[in-house]
Tab-separated table of C-alpha atoms in Angstrom:
chain	number	residue	atom	x	y	z
A	8	MET	CA	-13.410	-32.443	-26.819
A	9	ASN	CA	-12.641	-32.479	-23.096
A	10	PHE	CA	-9.290	-30.812	-23.743
A	11	LYS	CA	-11.026	-27.995	-25.619
A	12	ILE	CA	-13.449	-27.442	-22.734
A	13	MET	CA	-10.608	-27.441	-20.189
A	14	GLY	CA	-8.621	-25.047	-22.386
A	15	SER	CA	-11.531	-22.620	-22.648
A	16	LYS	CA	-12.041	-22.744	-18.870
A	17	ILE	CA	-8.353	-21.967	-18.284
A	18	MET	CA	-8.544	-19.057	-20.720
A	19	ASN	CA	-11.624	-17.705	-18.947
A	20	LEU	CA	-9.852	-17.921	-15.573
A	21	LYS	CA	-6.840	-16.082	-16.984
A	22	MET	CA	-9.067	-13.361	-18.403
A	23	ILE	CA	-10.806	-12.944	-15.048
A	24	LYS	CA	-7.510	-12.770	-13.167
A	25	SER	CA	-6.022	-10.240	-15.603
A	26	ALA	CA	-9.132	-8.013	-15.602
A	27	LYS	CA	-9.074	-4.571	-14.017
A	28	ILE	CA	-10.014	-4.233	-10.367
A	29	SER	CA	-12.845	-1.860	-11.289
A	30	LEU	CA	-14.301	-4.508	-13.606
A	31	LYS	CA	-13.923	-7.222	-10.968
A	32	LEU	CA	-15.631	-5.046	-8.370
A	33	THR	CA	-18.436	-4.274	-10.806
A	34	VAL	CA	-19.002	-7.975	-11.495
A	35	ILE	CA	-18.939	-8.798	-7.787
A	36	TYR	CA	-21.382	-5.998	-6.948
A	37	ALA	CA	-23.686	-6.980	-9.819
A	38	VAL	CA	-23.706	-10.645	-8.766
A	39	MET	CA	-24.329	-9.778	-5.118
A	40	PHE	CA	-27.064	-7.300	-6.052
A	41	SER	CA	-28.701	-9.904	-8.306
A	42	LEU	CA	-28.606	-12.530	-5.581
A	43	ILE	CA	-30.161	-10.100	-3.105
A	44	LEU	CA	-32.895	-9.206	-5.608
A	45	LEU	CA	-33.607	-12.874	-6.343
A	46	ILE	CA	-33.798	-13.764	-2.656
A	47	LEU	CA	-35.950	-10.720	-1.904
A	48	ASN	CA	-38.338	-11.353	-4.814
A	49	ALA	CA	-38.574	-15.061	-4.046
A	50	SER	CA	-39.436	-14.181	-0.449
A	51	ILE	CA	-42.103	-11.712	-1.617
A	52	LEU	CA	-43.656	-14.223	-4.047
A	53	TYR	CA	-43.631	-16.950	-1.414
A	54	GLY	CA	-45.232	-14.592	1.096
A	55	ILE	CA	-47.946	-13.542	-1.351
A	56	LYS	CA	-48.602	-17.162	-2.301
A	57	TYR	CA	-48.851	-18.103	1.363
A	58	TYR	CA	-51.271	-15.231	1.950
A	59	LEU	CA	-53.458	-16.118	-1.063
A	60	TYR	CA	-53.695	-19.767	-0.036
A	61	GLY	CA	-54.554	-18.633	3.474
A	62	GLN	CA	-57.392	-16.540	2.087
A	63	ALA	CA	-58.551	-19.494	-0.026
A	64	ASN	CA	-58.605	-21.741	3.047
A	65	LYS	CA	-60.630	-19.128	4.885
A	66	GLN	CA	-63.125	-18.886	2.018
A	67	ILE	CA	-63.542	-22.662	1.978
A	68	GLU	CA	-64.174	-22.663	5.720
A	69	ASP	CA	-66.809	-19.932	5.303
A	70	VAL	CA	-68.530	-21.928	2.569
A	71	LYS	CA	-68.362	-25.030	4.710
A	72	THR	CA	-70.148	-23.192	7.507
A	73	ILE	CA	-72.856	-21.919	5.141
A	74	VAL	CA	-73.491	-25.346	3.586
A	75	LEU	CA	-73.608	-27.184	6.885
A	76	THR	CA	-75.933	-24.557	8.284
A	77	ASN	CA	-78.251	-24.948	5.301
A	78	ILE	CA	-78.275	-28.720	5.582
A	79	THR	CA	-78.846	-28.826	9.335
A	80	SER	CA	-81.514	-26.119	9.140
A	81	ARG	CA	-83.646	-28.422	7.023
A	82	ASN	CA	-85.175	-31.488	8.529
A	83	GLU	CA	-83.490	-34.764	7.973
A	84	HIS	CA	-85.971	-35.625	5.217
A	85	GLY	CA	-85.059	-32.512	3.251
A	86	ASP	CA	-84.159	-32.786	-0.398
A	87	LEU	CA	-80.392	-32.389	-0.879
A	88	SER	CA	-80.893	-31.967	-4.610
A	89	ASP	CA	-82.576	-28.619	-4.057
A	90	LYS	CA	-80.518	-25.882	-5.781
A	91	GLU	CA	-81.391	-23.425	-3.039
A	92	LEU	CA	-79.214	-25.511	-0.748
A	93	ILE	CA	-76.072	-24.181	-2.400
A	94	SER	CA	-77.451	-20.977	-3.877
A	95	ASP	CA	-75.939	-18.918	-1.040
A	96	VAL	CA	-72.382	-19.733	-2.125
A	97	THR	CA	-72.691	-19.308	-5.853
A	98	SER	CA	-71.451	-15.733	-5.529
A	99	GLU	CA	-68.211	-16.830	-3.876
A	100	GLN	CA	-65.305	-16.273	-6.281
A	101	ASN	CA	-64.259	-19.460	-8.122
A	102	ILE	CA	-65.758	-21.742	-5.422
A	103	SER	CA	-68.021	-24.631	-6.419
A	104	ILE	CA	-69.753	-27.417	-4.487
A	105	ARG	CA	-70.757	-30.967	-5.224
A	106	ILE	CA	-72.759	-33.373	-3.021
A	107	LEU	CA	-72.542	-37.124	-3.644
A	108	ASN	CA	-73.966	-40.182	-1.986
A	109	GLN	CA	-71.884	-43.177	-0.953
A	110	SER	CA	-72.267	-44.833	-4.364
A	111	GLY	CA	-70.910	-41.756	-6.140
A	112	LYS	CA	-74.169	-40.434	-7.477
A	113	VAL	CA	-74.280	-36.657	-7.681
A	114	LEU	CA	-77.079	-35.296	-5.530
A	115	ASN	CA	-76.389	-31.642	-6.059
A	116	LYS	CA	-73.631	-29.450	-7.523
A	117	SER	CA	-72.723	-26.002	-8.712
A	118	LYS	CA	-72.896	-25.532	-12.457
A	119	GLU	CA	-69.197	-24.534	-12.483
A	120	PHE	CA	-68.144	-27.799	-10.878
A	121	ASN	CA	-66.281	-29.838	-13.511
A	122	TYR	CA	-63.427	-31.335	-11.552
A	123	LYS	CA	-62.424	-34.971	-11.191
A	124	ILE	CA	-62.207	-35.286	-7.428
A	125	THR	CA	-62.799	-38.570	-5.646
A	126	SER	CA	-64.353	-38.762	-2.233
A	127	LYS	CA	-61.731	-40.400	-0.095
A	128	GLU	CA	-59.784	-39.715	3.027
A	129	PRO	CA	-58.603	-37.487	4.509
A	130	PHE	CA	-61.863	-35.778	5.300
A	131	ASP	CA	-62.376	-32.245	6.579
A	132	LYS	CA	-58.821	-31.289	5.607
A	133	ILE	CA	-57.543	-28.712	3.117
A	134	ILE	CA	-55.863	-30.349	0.102
A	135	LYS	CA	-53.938	-28.690	-2.747
A	136	ILE	CA	-53.730	-30.309	-6.183
A	137	LYS	CA	-53.029	-29.425	-9.801
A	138	GLU	CA	-55.534	-30.754	-12.316
A	139	ASP	CA	-55.198	-30.033	-16.038
A	140	ASP	CA	-53.036	-26.961	-15.399
A	141	LYS	CA	-55.538	-25.791	-12.815
A	142	HIS	CA	-54.443	-25.141	-9.255
A	143	LEU	CA	-57.175	-26.289	-6.877
A	144	VAL	CA	-57.749	-26.121	-3.143
A	145	TYR	CA	-60.533	-28.325	-1.810
A	146	LYS	CA	-62.003	-29.933	1.253
A	147	ILE	CA	-64.203	-33.071	1.447
A	148	LEU	CA	-66.782	-33.399	4.197
A	149	LYS	CA	-68.371	-36.706	5.182
A	150	MET	CA	-71.862	-36.720	6.746
A	151	LYS	CA	-74.535	-39.282	7.563
A	152	THR	CA	-78.197	-38.488	6.838
A	153	GLN	CA	-81.318	-40.518	7.450
A	154	LYS	CA	-82.655	-40.166	3.917
A	155	TYR	CA	-79.466	-40.501	1.858
A	156	GLY	CA	-77.215	-42.302	4.281
A	157	VAL	CA	-73.559	-41.303	4.024
A	158	ILE	CA	-72.986	-38.288	1.824
A	159	TYR	CA	-69.869	-36.433	0.678
A	160	ILE	CA	-69.676	-32.684	0.284
A	161	GLN	CA	-66.887	-31.442	-1.980
A	162	ILE	CA	-65.951	-27.736	-1.685
A	163	VAL	CA	-63.443	-26.687	-4.365
A	164	LYS	CA	-61.618	-23.365	-4.816
A	165	TRP	CA	-60.021	-22.694	-8.221
A	166	MET	CA	-56.897	-20.496	-7.799
A	167	GLY	CA	-56.856	-19.181	-11.380
A	168	ASN	CA	-57.154	-15.480	-10.539
A	169	GLU	CA	-54.568	-15.757	-7.791
A	170	TYR	CA	-52.047	-17.484	-10.053
A	171	ASP	CA	-52.680	-14.959	-12.823
A	172	PHE	CA	-51.901	-12.214	-10.335
A	173	MET	CA	-48.721	-13.986	-9.193
A	174	GLN	CA	-47.657	-14.523	-12.808
A	175	ILE	CA	-48.080	-10.839	-13.632
A	176	LEU	CA	-46.235	-9.930	-10.442
A	177	PHE	CA	-43.415	-12.321	-11.355
A	178	ILE	CA	-43.052	-10.745	-14.816
A	179	LEU	CA	-42.976	-7.248	-13.338
A	180	MET	CA	-40.361	-8.325	-10.789
A	181	ALA	CA	-38.237	-9.931	-13.502
A	182	ILE	CA	-38.344	-6.727	-15.558
A	183	ALA	CA	-37.478	-4.671	-12.466
A	184	ASP	CA	-34.627	-7.070	-11.653
A	185	PHE	CA	-33.227	-6.791	-15.161
A	186	ILE	CA	-33.370	-2.992	-15.080
A	187	GLY	CA	-31.835	-3.014	-11.585
A	188	MET	CA	-28.989	-5.287	-12.702
A	189	ILE	CA	-28.176	-3.103	-15.724
A	190	ALA	CA	-28.296	0.016	-13.528
A	191	SER	CA	-26.093	-1.646	-10.889
A	192	ILE	CA	-23.510	-2.593	-13.526
A	193	ILE	CA	-23.370	0.932	-14.979
A	194	LEU	CA	-23.398	2.739	-11.618
A	195	GLY	CA	-21.076	0.172	-10.022
A	196	TYR	CA	-18.502	0.553	-12.782
A	197	ALA	CA	-18.641	4.350	-12.607
A	198	MET	CA	-18.382	4.390	-8.808
A	199	SER	CA	-15.586	1.804	-8.682
A	200	LYS	CA	-13.542	3.806	-11.203
A	201	LYS	CA	-14.035	6.966	-9.162
A	202	MET	CA	-13.195	5.219	-5.886
A	203	LEU	CA	-10.061	3.633	-7.369
A	204	GLU	CA	-8.791	6.887	-8.887
A	205	PRO	CA	-6.311	7.387	-5.979
A	206	ILE	CA	-4.783	4.003	-6.844
A	207	ASN	CA	-4.234	5.207	-10.403
A	208	ARG	CA	-2.486	8.282	-9.024
A	209	ILE	CA	-0.339	6.065	-6.805
A	210	THR	CA	0.555	3.921	-9.841
A	211	LYS	CA	1.514	6.954	-11.921
A	212	ALA	CA	3.585	8.379	-9.053
A	213	ALA	CA	5.341	5.030	-8.587
A	214	ASP	CA	6.122	4.893	-12.323
A	215	ASN	CA	7.706	8.352	-12.151
A	216	ILE	CA	9.862	7.472	-9.139
A	217	SER	CA	13.254	5.917	-9.741
A	218	ILE	CA	16.542	5.595	-7.918
A	219	ASN	CA	17.572	8.931	-9.456
A	220	ASN	CA	14.254	10.659	-8.770
A	221	LEU	CA	12.793	10.204	-5.302
A	222	LEU	CA	11.194	13.613	-5.169
A	223	GLY	CA	7.783	12.585	-6.512
A	224	ARG	CA	4.924	12.371	-4.039
A	225	ILE	CA	1.225	11.542	-4.212
A	226	GLU	CA	-1.266	14.354	-3.750
A	227	VAL	CA	-3.597	12.898	-1.111
A	228	GLU	CA	-7.056	14.448	-1.042
A	229	GLY	CA	-10.550	13.484	0.010
A	230	PRO	CA	-11.862	11.785	3.158
A	231	ASP	CA	-9.659	9.922	5.601
A	232	ASP	CA	-10.336	6.451	4.195
A	233	GLU	CA	-8.183	3.426	3.350
A	234	LEU	CA	-7.028	4.874	0.026
A	235	LYS	CA	-5.925	8.136	1.618
A	236	ARG	CA	-4.027	6.194	4.281
A	237	LEU	CA	-2.457	4.120	1.488
A	238	GLY	CA	-1.288	7.310	-0.218
A	239	ASN	CA	0.139	8.682	3.036
A	240	THR	CA	1.890	5.379	3.712
A	241	PHE	CA	3.368	5.418	0.210
A	242	ASN	CA	4.657	8.965	0.716
A	243	LYS	CA	6.191	8.020	4.060
A	244	MET	CA	7.850	5.006	2.462
A	245	ILE	CA	9.388	7.225	-0.233
A	246	ASP	CA	10.548	9.628	2.497
A	247	ARG	CA	12.305	6.759	4.253
A	248	LEU	CA	13.832	5.593	0.974
A	249	GLN	CA	15.015	9.129	0.254
A	250	GLU	CA	16.538	9.396	3.713
A	251	SER	CA	18.208	5.982	3.437
A	252	PHE	CA	19.496	6.778	-0.039
A	253	ASP	CA	20.901	10.115	1.108
A	254	ARG	CA	22.550	8.461	4.088
A	255	GLN	CA	23.991	5.775	1.820
A	256	ILE	CA	25.444	8.399	-0.511
A	257	GLN	CA	26.835	10.302	2.457
A	258	PHE	CA	28.228	7.104	3.961
A	259	VAL	CA	29.969	6.085	0.733
A	260	SER	CA	31.294	9.618	0.291
A	261	ASP	CA	32.622	9.790	3.852
A	262	ALA	CA	34.098	6.293	3.691
A	263	SER	CA	35.825	7.104	0.411
A	264	HIS	CA	37.165	10.307	1.919
A	265	GLU	CA	38.458	8.541	5.025
A	266	LEU	CA	40.101	5.768	3.009
A	267	ARG	CA	41.628	8.166	0.500
A	268	THR	CA	44.165	9.550	3.003
A	269	PRO	CA	45.703	6.237	4.209
A	270	ILE	CA	45.742	4.917	0.645
A	271	ALA	CA	47.552	8.078	-0.496
A	272	VAL	CA	50.051	7.738	2.388
A	273	ILE	CA	50.699	4.055	1.580
A	274	GLN	CA	51.102	4.886	-2.105
A	275	GLY	CA	53.502	7.722	-1.277
A	276	TYR	CA	55.727	5.588	0.925
A	277	ALA	CA	55.595	2.754	-1.635
A	278	ASN	CA	56.916	5.185	-4.229
A	279	LEU	CA	59.556	6.331	-1.722
A	280	ILE	CA	60.707	2.746	-1.248
A	281	ASP	CA	60.735	2.222	-4.997
A	282	ARG	CA	62.928	5.271	-5.529
A	283	TRP	CA	65.329	5.339	-2.567
A	284	GLY	CA	64.311	2.668	-0.086
A	285	LYS	CA	66.285	-0.061	-1.777
A	286	ASP	CA	69.554	1.704	-0.925
A	287	ASP	CA	68.538	3.928	2.018
A	288	ARG	CA	67.986	1.780	5.107
A	289	LYS	CA	66.545	4.669	7.129
A	290	ALA	CA	63.998	5.592	4.439
A	291	LEU	CA	63.043	1.909	4.102
A	292	GLU	CA	62.345	1.504	7.821
A	293	LYS	CA	60.430	4.762	7.980
A	294	SER	CA	58.291	3.755	5.006
A	295	ILE	CA	57.560	0.271	6.360
A	296	HIS	CA	56.560	1.739	9.740
A	297	ALA	CA	54.234	4.273	8.103
A	298	ILE	CA	52.687	1.653	5.809
A	299	LYS	CA	52.035	-0.699	8.749
A	300	LEU	CA	50.506	2.159	10.768
A	301	GLU	CA	48.208	3.220	7.938
A	302	THR	CA	47.306	-0.421	7.231
A	303	ASN	CA	46.276	-0.862	10.849
A	304	ASN	CA	44.200	2.330	10.651
A	305	MET	CA	42.508	1.082	7.480
A	306	THR	CA	41.841	-2.328	9.056
A	307	ASN	CA	40.304	-0.654	12.084
A	308	LEU	CA	38.196	1.609	9.841
A	309	VAL	CA	36.972	-1.287	7.680
A	310	GLU	CA	36.037	-3.347	10.738
A	311	LYS	CA	34.012	-0.451	12.102
A	312	LEU	CA	32.317	0.044	8.760
A	313	LEU	CA	31.418	-3.659	8.593
A	314	PHE	CA	30.035	-3.533	12.134
A	315	ILE	CA	27.818	-0.567	11.270
A	316	ALA	CA	26.713	-2.148	7.977
A	317	LYS	CA	25.696	-5.379	9.728
A	318	GLY	CA	23.861	-3.437	12.404
A	319	ASN	CA	21.895	-1.391	9.883
A	320	SER	CA	20.963	-4.464	7.820
A	321	GLY	CA	19.849	-6.428	10.877
A	322	ASN	CA	22.496	-9.128	10.340
A	323	GLN	CA	24.511	-8.266	13.431
A	324	ARG	CA	24.613	-11.335	15.636
A	325	ILE	CA	23.653	-10.705	19.241
A	326	LYS	CA	24.540	-13.295	21.846
A	327	LYS	CA	22.744	-12.313	25.024
A	328	GLU	CA	23.576	-13.782	28.398
A	329	ASN	CA	23.262	-12.948	32.084
A	330	PHE	CA	26.324	-11.292	33.607
A	331	LEU	CA	27.224	-8.849	36.370
A	332	LEU	CA	27.486	-5.369	34.928
A	333	ASN	CA	29.436	-4.059	37.913
A	334	ASP	CA	32.139	-6.706	37.355
A	335	LEU	CA	32.374	-5.738	33.678
A	336	ILE	CA	32.801	-2.049	34.588
A	337	CYS	CA	35.535	-2.922	37.089
A	338	GLU	CA	37.246	-5.032	34.414
A	339	VAL	CA	37.165	-2.195	31.853
A	340	ILE	CA	38.489	0.283	34.431
A	341	SER	CA	41.388	-2.048	35.341
A	342	GLU	CA	42.317	-2.621	31.682
A	343	THR	CA	42.163	1.104	30.944
A	344	LYS	CA	44.446	1.937	33.880
A	345	LEU	CA	47.049	-0.491	32.515
A	346	ILE	CA	47.344	1.370	29.212
A	347	ASP	CA	46.620	4.933	30.358
A	348	HIS	CA	48.591	6.517	33.177
A	349	SER	CA	47.947	10.174	32.401
A	350	HIS	CA	44.329	10.346	33.619
A	351	THR	CA	42.548	9.661	36.872
A	352	ILE	CA	40.012	6.920	36.143
A	353	SER	CA	37.522	6.132	38.902
A	354	SER	CA	34.027	4.824	39.652
A	355	ASP	CA	31.967	6.990	41.969
A	356	LYS	CA	29.154	4.389	42.276
A	357	ASN	CA	28.927	0.901	40.838
A	358	ASP	CA	25.752	-0.933	41.873
A	359	SER	CA	25.814	-4.720	41.844
A	360	ILE	CA	23.360	-5.809	39.170
A	361	SER	CA	22.949	-8.694	36.704
A	362	ILE	CA	21.707	-7.819	33.207
A	363	PHE	CA	20.727	-9.863	30.163
A	364	ALA	CA	22.732	-8.513	27.211
A	365	ASP	CA	25.574	-9.197	24.795
A	366	TYR	CA	28.687	-9.144	26.980
A	367	LYS	CA	31.157	-8.321	24.184
A	368	MET	CA	29.022	-5.530	22.757
A	369	ILE	CA	28.484	-3.844	26.121
A	370	LYS	CA	32.227	-4.039	26.788
A	371	GLN	CA	32.947	-2.580	23.347
A	372	MET	CA	30.528	0.260	24.039
A	373	LEU	CA	32.198	1.071	27.366
A	374	ARG	CA	35.639	1.043	25.751
A	375	ILE	CA	34.466	3.401	23.010
A	376	LEU	CA	33.051	5.874	25.527
A	377	ILE	CA	36.181	5.719	27.717
A	378	ASP	CA	38.552	6.006	24.731
A	379	ASN	CA	36.592	9.010	23.541
A	380	SER	CA	36.932	10.654	26.955
A	381	ILE	CA	40.682	9.871	27.055
A	382	LYS	CA	41.243	11.413	23.604
A	383	PHE	CA	39.586	14.699	24.463
A	384	THR	CA	40.613	15.058	28.109
A	385	SER	CA	43.913	16.709	28.879
A	386	GLU	CA	46.592	15.003	30.996
A	387	ASN	CA	45.812	14.688	34.717
A	388	GLY	CA	42.131	15.042	33.879
A	389	THR	CA	39.475	12.865	35.521
A	390	ILE	CA	37.232	10.216	33.975
A	391	ASP	CA	34.450	8.555	35.966
A	392	ILE	CA	32.450	5.443	35.096
A	393	SER	CA	29.423	4.797	37.297
A	394	SER	CA	26.301	2.651	37.276
A	395	ARG	CA	23.061	3.086	39.215
A	396	VAL	CA	20.005	0.819	39.370
A	397	GLU	CA	16.738	2.684	38.941
A	398	CYS	CA	13.561	0.541	39.043
A	399	SER	CA	13.851	-1.949	36.169
A	400	THR	CA	16.716	-0.119	34.425
A	401	VAL	CA	20.387	0.516	34.990
A	402	LYS	CA	21.960	3.899	34.239
A	403	ILE	CA	25.611	3.919	33.103
A	404	THR	CA	27.389	7.277	33.059
A	405	VAL	CA	30.807	8.102	31.621
A	406	SER	CA	31.846	11.643	32.566
A	407	ASP	CA	35.098	13.489	32.056
A	408	SER	CA	36.683	16.887	32.636
A	409	GLY	CA	37.730	17.297	29.008
A	410	MET	CA	37.297	20.079	26.475
A	411	GLY	CA	33.583	19.504	26.086
A	412	ILE	CA	31.415	19.809	22.981
A	413	PRO	CA	29.900	22.999	21.538
A	414	GLU	CA	26.155	23.079	22.215
A	415	ASP	CA	25.204	23.346	18.553
A	416	GLU	CA	27.201	20.215	17.675
A	417	ILE	CA	25.989	17.804	20.386
A	418	GLN	CA	23.126	16.551	18.199
A	419	ASN	CA	25.590	15.521	15.464
A	420	ILE	CA	28.178	13.539	17.409
A	421	PHE	CA	26.496	10.166	16.766
A	422	GLU	CA	26.555	10.641	12.994
A	423	ARG	CA	29.095	8.587	11.078
A	424	PHE	CA	32.484	10.191	10.405
A	425	TYR	CA	31.420	13.291	12.326
A	426	THR	CA	34.123	14.858	14.468
A	427	VAL	CA	33.824	18.102	16.398
A	428	ASP	CA	37.432	19.159	15.800
A	429	LYS	CA	38.738	17.651	12.560
A	430	SER	CA	42.388	18.551	13.117
A	431	ARG	CA	42.530	17.224	16.682
A	432	SER	CA	40.643	14.105	15.737
A	433	LYS	CA	43.182	13.303	13.061
A	434	GLU	CA	46.003	13.848	15.503
A	435	LYS	CA	44.418	11.433	17.956
A	436	GLY	CA	43.518	8.835	15.332
A	437	GLY	CA	39.782	9.422	15.385
A	438	THR	CA	37.566	8.321	12.500
A	439	GLY	CA	34.245	9.608	13.790
A	440	LEU	CA	32.759	6.103	13.908
A	441	GLY	CA	33.198	5.234	17.586
A	442	LEU	CA	30.140	6.992	18.964
A	443	SER	CA	28.061	5.759	15.995
A	444	ILE	CA	28.960	2.189	16.933
A	445	ALA	CA	28.212	2.874	20.606
A	446	LYS	CA	24.767	4.212	19.742
A	447	LEU	CA	24.147	1.210	17.471
A	448	ILE	CA	24.978	-1.160	20.340
A	449	VAL	CA	22.591	0.727	22.641
A	450	ASP	CA	19.861	0.631	19.997
A	451	VAL	CA	20.077	-3.139	19.427
A	452	HIS	CA	19.632	-3.539	23.212
A	453	ASN	CA	16.557	-1.257	23.129
A	454	GLY	CA	18.278	1.287	25.348
A	455	THR	CA	18.817	5.036	25.190
A	456	ILE	CA	21.933	7.207	25.104
A	457	ASP	CA	22.100	10.877	26.054
A	458	VAL	CA	24.865	13.496	26.069
A	459	GLU	CA	25.363	16.473	28.380
A	460	SER	CA	28.323	18.714	27.676
A	461	LYS	CA	29.597	22.225	28.170
A	462	GLU	CA	32.511	23.495	26.206
A	463	GLY	CA	35.601	23.783	28.424
A	464	PHE	CA	33.986	21.930	31.371
A	465	GLY	CA	33.673	18.333	30.240
A	466	THR	CA	31.171	15.826	28.880
A	467	LYS	CA	28.772	13.338	30.457
A	468	ILE	CA	27.306	10.438	28.428
A	469	THR	CA	24.421	8.502	29.976
A	470	VAL	CA	23.316	5.064	28.782
A	471	ILE	CA	20.081	3.513	30.097
A	472	LEU	CA	19.510	-0.236	29.607
A	473	ASN	CA	16.692	-2.506	30.668
A	474	ILE	CA	17.701	-5.011	33.298
């Protein structure tokens, strides 16, 4: 039996969890509305009951005053059994009086008085009781007279009319509550469906969007509320996905294109070795040299691609440390002078400053910028590497007197595989990934990189890093 009860409870929970949001909202609103109605009606009934009992207490006090006045206005030998003694209060609604002596003998009473009330303490205090389904409010007075000795005056108020009124009011409130609950369920369901309509549109749009169709968007209308912001956020997310997907396609296409040439060269020389290299020593050496060169180019290209892929996925490891940037610049300049003797490499200004960054990455960035300047600067040209401290940042500039970059192509030089002059880049071994890697290094250090160039007059690249 217990297992059946537990099973039914689990099924009910599952049904509630799997219900539509509009239905859940309707149930929640209906329950909350019902609770508010119950609390409000209970407060009203309690307030009315408190008021009615207050009026009853006041009526009893008025009757008390009348009776005591009548008794004291007579002399002490007056007859308490005289009906005129209590005739003044017979018109009071549902109030009756009884006067008893100490032995319990009734001296006088209203004809409506038929209650079983004993004369005992507390005296002169309002008491509420329920007798035979009758709600009563009464007060007992204790007096001492010369003729009758100790007497007890019982003043009783029957609350029948008041409770009938409260019962009718309760029934009317219950009917109003029931109608209000039904109306709240119907209106709540209709309003929740209308309010959640944008979510249905979002769901339909999401169903229509796939990896091959990222063109769908949600038509966002209406006031600037949470649902409209949700729709805008969804559209922006799809825009980012579209952009990332397009860049991925472009990246794969460019990578395939860049790898196709060295693979074709290696395949060609492998065929050359297979045909004549076994007997022709010169052809064999030439083929081996070309294959090694292209293999090195492919290795370099793959390493750059892996670096960019790690950077874009957030998996690039950054090992930050404090080091002197001016010493690093001097080191890069010295190493460059050892391998390049055809350019004048100098440092106009190199401020002494310690920064917190990844030493290897910053050195790689500097080498990329210098190598780029060397490739596109003619022999005997000048290349300058400088650093200046400005407030809480350091500005690194690499300027050259090379061929420069056309103005309409400056904005594209940081894109992957992009080269300004394809033929010259191939001659100089460029893949179009160097500046992309340099920008990636600057980005992971929360810095900025800017390019100033004029075709035929040289290029100046400025990197700003936080100290």
